[in-house]
PDB file of C-alpha atoms in Angstrom:
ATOM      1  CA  UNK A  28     108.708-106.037  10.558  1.00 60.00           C
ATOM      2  CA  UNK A  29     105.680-106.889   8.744  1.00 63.00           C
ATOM      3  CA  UNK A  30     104.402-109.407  11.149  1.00 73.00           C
ATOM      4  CA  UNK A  31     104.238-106.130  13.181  1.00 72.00           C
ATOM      5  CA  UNK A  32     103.163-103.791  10.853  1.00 67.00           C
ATOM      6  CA  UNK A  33      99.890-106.551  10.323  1.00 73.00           C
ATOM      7  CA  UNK A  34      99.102-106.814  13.796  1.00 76.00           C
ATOM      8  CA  UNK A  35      99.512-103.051  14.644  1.00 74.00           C
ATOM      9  CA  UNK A  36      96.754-102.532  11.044  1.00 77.00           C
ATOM     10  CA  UNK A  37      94.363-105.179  12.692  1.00 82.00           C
ATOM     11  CA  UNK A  38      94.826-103.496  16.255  1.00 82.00           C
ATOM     12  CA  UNK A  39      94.092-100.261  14.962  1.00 82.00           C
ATOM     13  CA  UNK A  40      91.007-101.326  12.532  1.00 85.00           C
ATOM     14  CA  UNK A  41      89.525-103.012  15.370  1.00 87.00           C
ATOM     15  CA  UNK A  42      89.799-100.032  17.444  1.00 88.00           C
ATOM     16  CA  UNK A  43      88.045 -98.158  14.713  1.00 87.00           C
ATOM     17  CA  UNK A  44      85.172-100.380  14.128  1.00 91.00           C
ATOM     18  CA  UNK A  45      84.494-100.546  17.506  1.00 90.00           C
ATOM     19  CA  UNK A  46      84.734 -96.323  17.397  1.00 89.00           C
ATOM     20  CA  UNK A  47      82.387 -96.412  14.626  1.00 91.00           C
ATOM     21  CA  UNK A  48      80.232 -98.447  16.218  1.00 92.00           C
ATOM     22  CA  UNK A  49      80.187 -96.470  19.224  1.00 88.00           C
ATOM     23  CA  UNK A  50      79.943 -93.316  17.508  1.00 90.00           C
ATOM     24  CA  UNK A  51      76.582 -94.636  15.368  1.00 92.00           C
ATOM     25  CA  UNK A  52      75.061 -95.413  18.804  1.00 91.00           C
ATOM     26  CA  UNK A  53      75.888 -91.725  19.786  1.00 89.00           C
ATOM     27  CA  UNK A  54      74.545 -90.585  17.026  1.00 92.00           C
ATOM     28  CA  UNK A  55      71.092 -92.210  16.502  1.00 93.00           C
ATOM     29  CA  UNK A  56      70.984 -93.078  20.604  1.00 90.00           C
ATOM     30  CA  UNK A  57      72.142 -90.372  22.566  1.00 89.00           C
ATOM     31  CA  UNK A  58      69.820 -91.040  25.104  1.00 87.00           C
ATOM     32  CA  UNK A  59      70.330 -94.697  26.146  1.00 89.00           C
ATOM     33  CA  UNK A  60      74.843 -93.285  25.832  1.00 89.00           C
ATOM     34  CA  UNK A  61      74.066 -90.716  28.675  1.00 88.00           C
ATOM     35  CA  UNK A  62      71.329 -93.095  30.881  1.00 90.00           C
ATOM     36  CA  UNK A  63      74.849 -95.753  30.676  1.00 92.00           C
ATOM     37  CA  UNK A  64      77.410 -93.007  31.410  1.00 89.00           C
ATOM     38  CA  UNK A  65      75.299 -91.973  33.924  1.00 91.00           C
ATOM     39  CA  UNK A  66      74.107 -95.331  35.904  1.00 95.00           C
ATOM     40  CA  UNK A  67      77.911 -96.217  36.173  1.00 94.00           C
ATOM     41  CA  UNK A  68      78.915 -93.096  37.842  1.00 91.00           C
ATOM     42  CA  UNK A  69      75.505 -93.489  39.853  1.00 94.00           C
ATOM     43  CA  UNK A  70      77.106 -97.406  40.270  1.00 96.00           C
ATOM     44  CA  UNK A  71      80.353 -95.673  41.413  1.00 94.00           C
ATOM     45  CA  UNK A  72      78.734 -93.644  44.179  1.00 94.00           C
ATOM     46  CA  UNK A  73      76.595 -96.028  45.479  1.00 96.00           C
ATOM     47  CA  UNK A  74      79.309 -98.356  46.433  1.00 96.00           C
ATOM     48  CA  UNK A  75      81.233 -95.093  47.930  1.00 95.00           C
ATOM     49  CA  UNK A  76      78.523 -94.592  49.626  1.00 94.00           C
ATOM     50  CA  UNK A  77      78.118 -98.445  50.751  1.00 95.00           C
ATOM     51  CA  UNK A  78      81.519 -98.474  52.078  1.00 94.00           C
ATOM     52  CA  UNK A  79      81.671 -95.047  54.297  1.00 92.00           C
ATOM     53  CA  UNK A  80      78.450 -96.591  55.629  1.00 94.00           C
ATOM     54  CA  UNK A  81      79.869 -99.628  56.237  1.00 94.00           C
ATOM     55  CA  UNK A  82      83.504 -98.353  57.802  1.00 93.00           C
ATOM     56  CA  UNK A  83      81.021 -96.067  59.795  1.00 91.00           C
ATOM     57  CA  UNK A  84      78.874 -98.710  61.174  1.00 93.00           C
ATOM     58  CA  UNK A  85      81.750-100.536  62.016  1.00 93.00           C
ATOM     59  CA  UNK A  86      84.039 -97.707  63.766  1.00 92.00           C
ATOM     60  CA  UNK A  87      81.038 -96.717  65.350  1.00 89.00           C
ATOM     61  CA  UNK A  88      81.027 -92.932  63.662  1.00 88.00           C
ATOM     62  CA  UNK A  89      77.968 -91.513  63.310  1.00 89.00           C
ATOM     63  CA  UNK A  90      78.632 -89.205  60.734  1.00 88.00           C
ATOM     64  CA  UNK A  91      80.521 -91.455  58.371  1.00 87.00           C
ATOM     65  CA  UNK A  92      77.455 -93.697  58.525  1.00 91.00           C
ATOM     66  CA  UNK A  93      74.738 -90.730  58.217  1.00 93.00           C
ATOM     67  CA  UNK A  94      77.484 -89.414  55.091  1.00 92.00           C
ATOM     68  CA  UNK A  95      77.846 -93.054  53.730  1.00 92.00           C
ATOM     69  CA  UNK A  96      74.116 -93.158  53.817  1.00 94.00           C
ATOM     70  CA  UNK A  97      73.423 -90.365  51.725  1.00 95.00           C
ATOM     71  CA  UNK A  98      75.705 -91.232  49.286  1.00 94.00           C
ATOM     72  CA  UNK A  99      73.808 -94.560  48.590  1.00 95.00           C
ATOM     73  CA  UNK A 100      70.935 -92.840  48.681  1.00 96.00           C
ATOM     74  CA  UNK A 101      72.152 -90.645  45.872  1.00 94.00           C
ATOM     75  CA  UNK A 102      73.531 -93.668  43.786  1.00 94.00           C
ATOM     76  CA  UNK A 103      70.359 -95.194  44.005  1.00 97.00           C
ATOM     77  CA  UNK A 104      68.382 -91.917  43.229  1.00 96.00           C
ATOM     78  CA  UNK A 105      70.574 -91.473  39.868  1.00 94.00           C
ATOM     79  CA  UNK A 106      71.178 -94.922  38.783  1.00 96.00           C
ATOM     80  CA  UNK A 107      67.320 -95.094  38.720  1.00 96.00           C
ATOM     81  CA  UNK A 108      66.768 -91.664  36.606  1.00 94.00           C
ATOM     82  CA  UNK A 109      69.625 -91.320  34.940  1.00 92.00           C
ATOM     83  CA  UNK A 110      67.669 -88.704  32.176  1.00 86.00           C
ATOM     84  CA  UNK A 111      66.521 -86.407  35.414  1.00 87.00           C
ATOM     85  CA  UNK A 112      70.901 -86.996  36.677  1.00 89.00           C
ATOM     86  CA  UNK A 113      72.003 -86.082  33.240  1.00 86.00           C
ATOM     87  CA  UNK A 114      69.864 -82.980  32.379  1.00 81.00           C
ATOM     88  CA  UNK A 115      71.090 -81.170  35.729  1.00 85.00           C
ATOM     89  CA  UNK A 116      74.505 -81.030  33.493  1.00 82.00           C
ATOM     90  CA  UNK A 117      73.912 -78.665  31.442  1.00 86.00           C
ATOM     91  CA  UNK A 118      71.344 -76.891  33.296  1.00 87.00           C
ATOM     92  CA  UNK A 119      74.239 -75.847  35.493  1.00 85.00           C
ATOM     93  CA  UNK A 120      76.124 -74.845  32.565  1.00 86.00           C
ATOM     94  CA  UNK A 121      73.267 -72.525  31.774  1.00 89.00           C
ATOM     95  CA  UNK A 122      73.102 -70.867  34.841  1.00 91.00           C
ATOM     96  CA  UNK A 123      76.781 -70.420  34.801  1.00 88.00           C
ATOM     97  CA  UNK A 124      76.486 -68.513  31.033  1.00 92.00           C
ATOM     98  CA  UNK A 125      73.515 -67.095  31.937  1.00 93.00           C
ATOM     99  CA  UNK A 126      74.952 -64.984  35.115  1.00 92.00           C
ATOM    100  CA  UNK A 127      78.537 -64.348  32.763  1.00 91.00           C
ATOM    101  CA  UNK A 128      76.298 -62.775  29.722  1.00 91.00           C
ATOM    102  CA  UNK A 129      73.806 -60.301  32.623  1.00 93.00           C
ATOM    103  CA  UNK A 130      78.086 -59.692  33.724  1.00 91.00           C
ATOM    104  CA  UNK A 131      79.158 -58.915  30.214  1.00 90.00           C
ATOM    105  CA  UNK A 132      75.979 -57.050  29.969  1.00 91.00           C
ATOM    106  CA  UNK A 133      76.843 -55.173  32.403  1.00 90.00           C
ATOM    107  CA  UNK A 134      80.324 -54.142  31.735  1.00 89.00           C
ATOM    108  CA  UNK A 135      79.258 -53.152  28.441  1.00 89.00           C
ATOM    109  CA  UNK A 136      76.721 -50.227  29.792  1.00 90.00           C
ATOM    110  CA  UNK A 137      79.690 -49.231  31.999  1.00 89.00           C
ATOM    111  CA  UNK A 138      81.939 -49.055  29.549  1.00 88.00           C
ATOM    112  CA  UNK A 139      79.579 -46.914  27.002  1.00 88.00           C
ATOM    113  CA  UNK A 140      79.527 -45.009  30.572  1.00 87.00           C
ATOM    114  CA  UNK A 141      83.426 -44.086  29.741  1.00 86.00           C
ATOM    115  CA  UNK A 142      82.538 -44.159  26.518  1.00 87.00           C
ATOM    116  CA  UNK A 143      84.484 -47.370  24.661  1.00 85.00           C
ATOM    117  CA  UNK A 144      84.373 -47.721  21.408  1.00 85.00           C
ATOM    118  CA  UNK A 145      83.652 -51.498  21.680  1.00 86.00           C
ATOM    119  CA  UNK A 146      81.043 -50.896  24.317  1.00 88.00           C
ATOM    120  CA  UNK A 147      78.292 -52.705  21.208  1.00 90.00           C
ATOM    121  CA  UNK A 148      80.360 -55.574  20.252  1.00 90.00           C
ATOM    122  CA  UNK A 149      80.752 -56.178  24.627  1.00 90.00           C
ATOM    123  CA  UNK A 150      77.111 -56.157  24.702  1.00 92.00           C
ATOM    124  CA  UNK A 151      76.352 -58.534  21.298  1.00 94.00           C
ATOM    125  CA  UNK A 152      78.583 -61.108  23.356  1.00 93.00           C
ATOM    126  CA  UNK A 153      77.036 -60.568  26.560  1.00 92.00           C
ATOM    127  CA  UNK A 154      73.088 -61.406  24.778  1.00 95.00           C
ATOM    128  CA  UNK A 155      74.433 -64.299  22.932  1.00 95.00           C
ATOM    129  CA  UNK A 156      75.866 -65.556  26.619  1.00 93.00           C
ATOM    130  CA  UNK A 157      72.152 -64.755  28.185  1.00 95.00           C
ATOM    131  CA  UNK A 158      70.627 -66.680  24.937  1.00 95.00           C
ATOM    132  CA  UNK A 159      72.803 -69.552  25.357  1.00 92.00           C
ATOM    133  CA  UNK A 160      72.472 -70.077  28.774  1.00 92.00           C
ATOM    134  CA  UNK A 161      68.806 -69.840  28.644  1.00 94.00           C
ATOM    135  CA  UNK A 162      69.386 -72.775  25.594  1.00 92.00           C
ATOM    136  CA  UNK A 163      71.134 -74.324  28.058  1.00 89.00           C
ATOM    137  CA  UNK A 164      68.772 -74.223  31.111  1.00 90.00           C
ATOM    138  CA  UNK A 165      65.014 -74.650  29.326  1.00 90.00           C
ATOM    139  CA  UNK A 166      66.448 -77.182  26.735  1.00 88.00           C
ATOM    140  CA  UNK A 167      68.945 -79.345  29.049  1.00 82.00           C
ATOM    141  CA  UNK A 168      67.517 -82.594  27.225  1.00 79.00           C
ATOM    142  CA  UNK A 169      67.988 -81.073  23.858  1.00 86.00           C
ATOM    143  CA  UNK A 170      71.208 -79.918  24.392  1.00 87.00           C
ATOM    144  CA  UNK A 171      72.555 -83.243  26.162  1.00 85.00           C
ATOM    145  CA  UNK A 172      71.073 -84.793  22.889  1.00 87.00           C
ATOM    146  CA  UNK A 173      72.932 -83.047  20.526  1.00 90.00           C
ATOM    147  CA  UNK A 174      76.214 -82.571  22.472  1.00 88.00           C
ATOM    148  CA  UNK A 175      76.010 -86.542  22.578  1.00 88.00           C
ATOM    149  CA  UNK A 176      75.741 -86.522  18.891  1.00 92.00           C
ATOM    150  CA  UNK A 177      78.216 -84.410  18.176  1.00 93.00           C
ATOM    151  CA  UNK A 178      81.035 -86.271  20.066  1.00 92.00           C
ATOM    152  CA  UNK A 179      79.454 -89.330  17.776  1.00 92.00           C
ATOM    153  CA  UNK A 180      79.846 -87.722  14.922  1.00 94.00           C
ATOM    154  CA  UNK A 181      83.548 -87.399  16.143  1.00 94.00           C
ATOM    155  CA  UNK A 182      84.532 -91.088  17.099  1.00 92.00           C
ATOM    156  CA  UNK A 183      82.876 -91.940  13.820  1.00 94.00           C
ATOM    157  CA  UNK A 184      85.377 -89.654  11.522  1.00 92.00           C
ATOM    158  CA  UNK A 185      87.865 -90.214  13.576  1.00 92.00           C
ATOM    159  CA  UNK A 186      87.229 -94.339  13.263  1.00 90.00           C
ATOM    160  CA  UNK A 187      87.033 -93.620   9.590  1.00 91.00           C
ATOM    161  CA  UNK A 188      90.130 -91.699   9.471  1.00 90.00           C
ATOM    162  CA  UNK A 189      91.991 -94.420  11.266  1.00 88.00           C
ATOM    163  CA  UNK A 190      90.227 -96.718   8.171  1.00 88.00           C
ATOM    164  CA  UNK A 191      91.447 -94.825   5.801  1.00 88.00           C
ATOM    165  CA  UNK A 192      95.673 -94.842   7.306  1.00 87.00           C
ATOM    166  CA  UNK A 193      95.515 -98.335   7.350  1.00 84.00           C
ATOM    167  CA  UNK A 194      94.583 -98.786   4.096  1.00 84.00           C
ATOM    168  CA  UNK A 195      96.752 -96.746   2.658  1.00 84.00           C
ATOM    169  CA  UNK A 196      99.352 -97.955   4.991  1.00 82.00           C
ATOM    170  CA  UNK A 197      98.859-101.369   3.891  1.00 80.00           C
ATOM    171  CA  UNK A 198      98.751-100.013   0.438  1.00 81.00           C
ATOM    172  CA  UNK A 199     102.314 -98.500   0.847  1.00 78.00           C
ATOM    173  CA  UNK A 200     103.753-101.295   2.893  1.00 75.00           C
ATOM    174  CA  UNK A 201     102.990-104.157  -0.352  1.00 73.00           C
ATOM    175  CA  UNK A 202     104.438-101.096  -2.782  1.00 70.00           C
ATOM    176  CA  UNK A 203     107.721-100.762  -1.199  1.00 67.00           C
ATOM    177  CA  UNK A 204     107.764-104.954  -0.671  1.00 54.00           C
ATOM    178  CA  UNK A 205     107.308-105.419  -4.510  1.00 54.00           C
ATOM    179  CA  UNK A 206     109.886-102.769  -5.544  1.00 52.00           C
ATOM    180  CA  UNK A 207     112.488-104.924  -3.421  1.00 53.00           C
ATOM    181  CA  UNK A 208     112.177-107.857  -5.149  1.00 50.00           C
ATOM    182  CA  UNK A 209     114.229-106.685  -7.916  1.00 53.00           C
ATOM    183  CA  UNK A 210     117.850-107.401  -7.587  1.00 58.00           C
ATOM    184  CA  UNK A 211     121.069-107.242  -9.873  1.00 60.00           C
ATOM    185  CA  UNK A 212     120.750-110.479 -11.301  1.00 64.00           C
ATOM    186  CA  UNK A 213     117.285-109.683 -12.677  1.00 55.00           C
ATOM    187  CA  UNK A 214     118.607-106.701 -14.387  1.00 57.00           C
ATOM    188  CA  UNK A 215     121.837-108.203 -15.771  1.00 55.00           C
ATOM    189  CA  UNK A 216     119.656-110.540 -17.649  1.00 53.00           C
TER     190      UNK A 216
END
């Protein structure tokens, strides 16, 4: 059982190192994390793309190859500006707050129509939606830096969390080892 209990400690503090690692990079390199994320799916695509091309040239289909085309095309397009790619993200995210908050907005002036009570608390969500959006859409870099940081700063408590159990894991494990070592005869004497 301890054989097992070592090799499960080293499996799991390699796994955290390599978090930590990971989550540093995040951290202090968002950018160069997103332009990788991003080439592989752009990777991904273009050989999609390569081989709907490819089954259309060969089948003779004229819209598989126009389709299969395109996709290349698009692989191609990303996997050489992967910062352009990855700032669409949460540009579209900000479009999609920004048209919810104008709707909450909007609600909120009907409802002080019928007159709610909670018509100015509806409205104080609906600017905040508007703001964020607007966040989301004028500073798409910005915010694709910092959400990359963010998850960083997760993997790296999380790698140092898994640190931590293993320790004290290991810790435990020699504790209970030592205290069976004792036996009757020890005591008797």
């Amino acid at each position: 059982m301890i054989d097992t209990l070592k090799k499960l400690h080293f499996h799991v503090t390699a796994q955290a190192l390599l978090f930590l690692i990971l989550g540093l990079v995040m951290v202090f390199s968002p950018d160069s994390v997103t332009a990788f994320l991003v080439r592989l799916v752009a990777v991904v695509i273009l050989l999609m793309g390569a081989f709907v091309l490819l089954g259309g040239l060969t089948t003779g289909s004229a819209f598989s190859s126009l389709s299969g085309g395109l996709l290349a095309m698009i692989g191609l397009w990303a996997f050489s500006r992967p910062n352009t790619v990855a700032a669409f993200l949460p540009a579209i995210f900000g479009v999609v707050m920004l048209y919810h908050g104008v709707q909450d907005i909007g609600l909120a002036l009907e409802s002080k129509g019928y007159r709610a009570s909670s018509w100015g608390g509806m409205i104080v969500i609906g600017i905040i939606s508007v703001i964020l959006g607007l966040v989301c859409i004028f500073g798409a870099f910005g915010v694709l830096k910092l959400v990359t940081r963010v998850i960083g700063i997760m993997i790296i408590a999380d790698a140092i969390g898994d640190m931590i159990l293993v320790r004290r894991t290991n810790q435990a494990s020699r504790d209970i080892v030592d205290g069976e070592v004792v036996s009757e005869e020890d005591i008797g004497e």
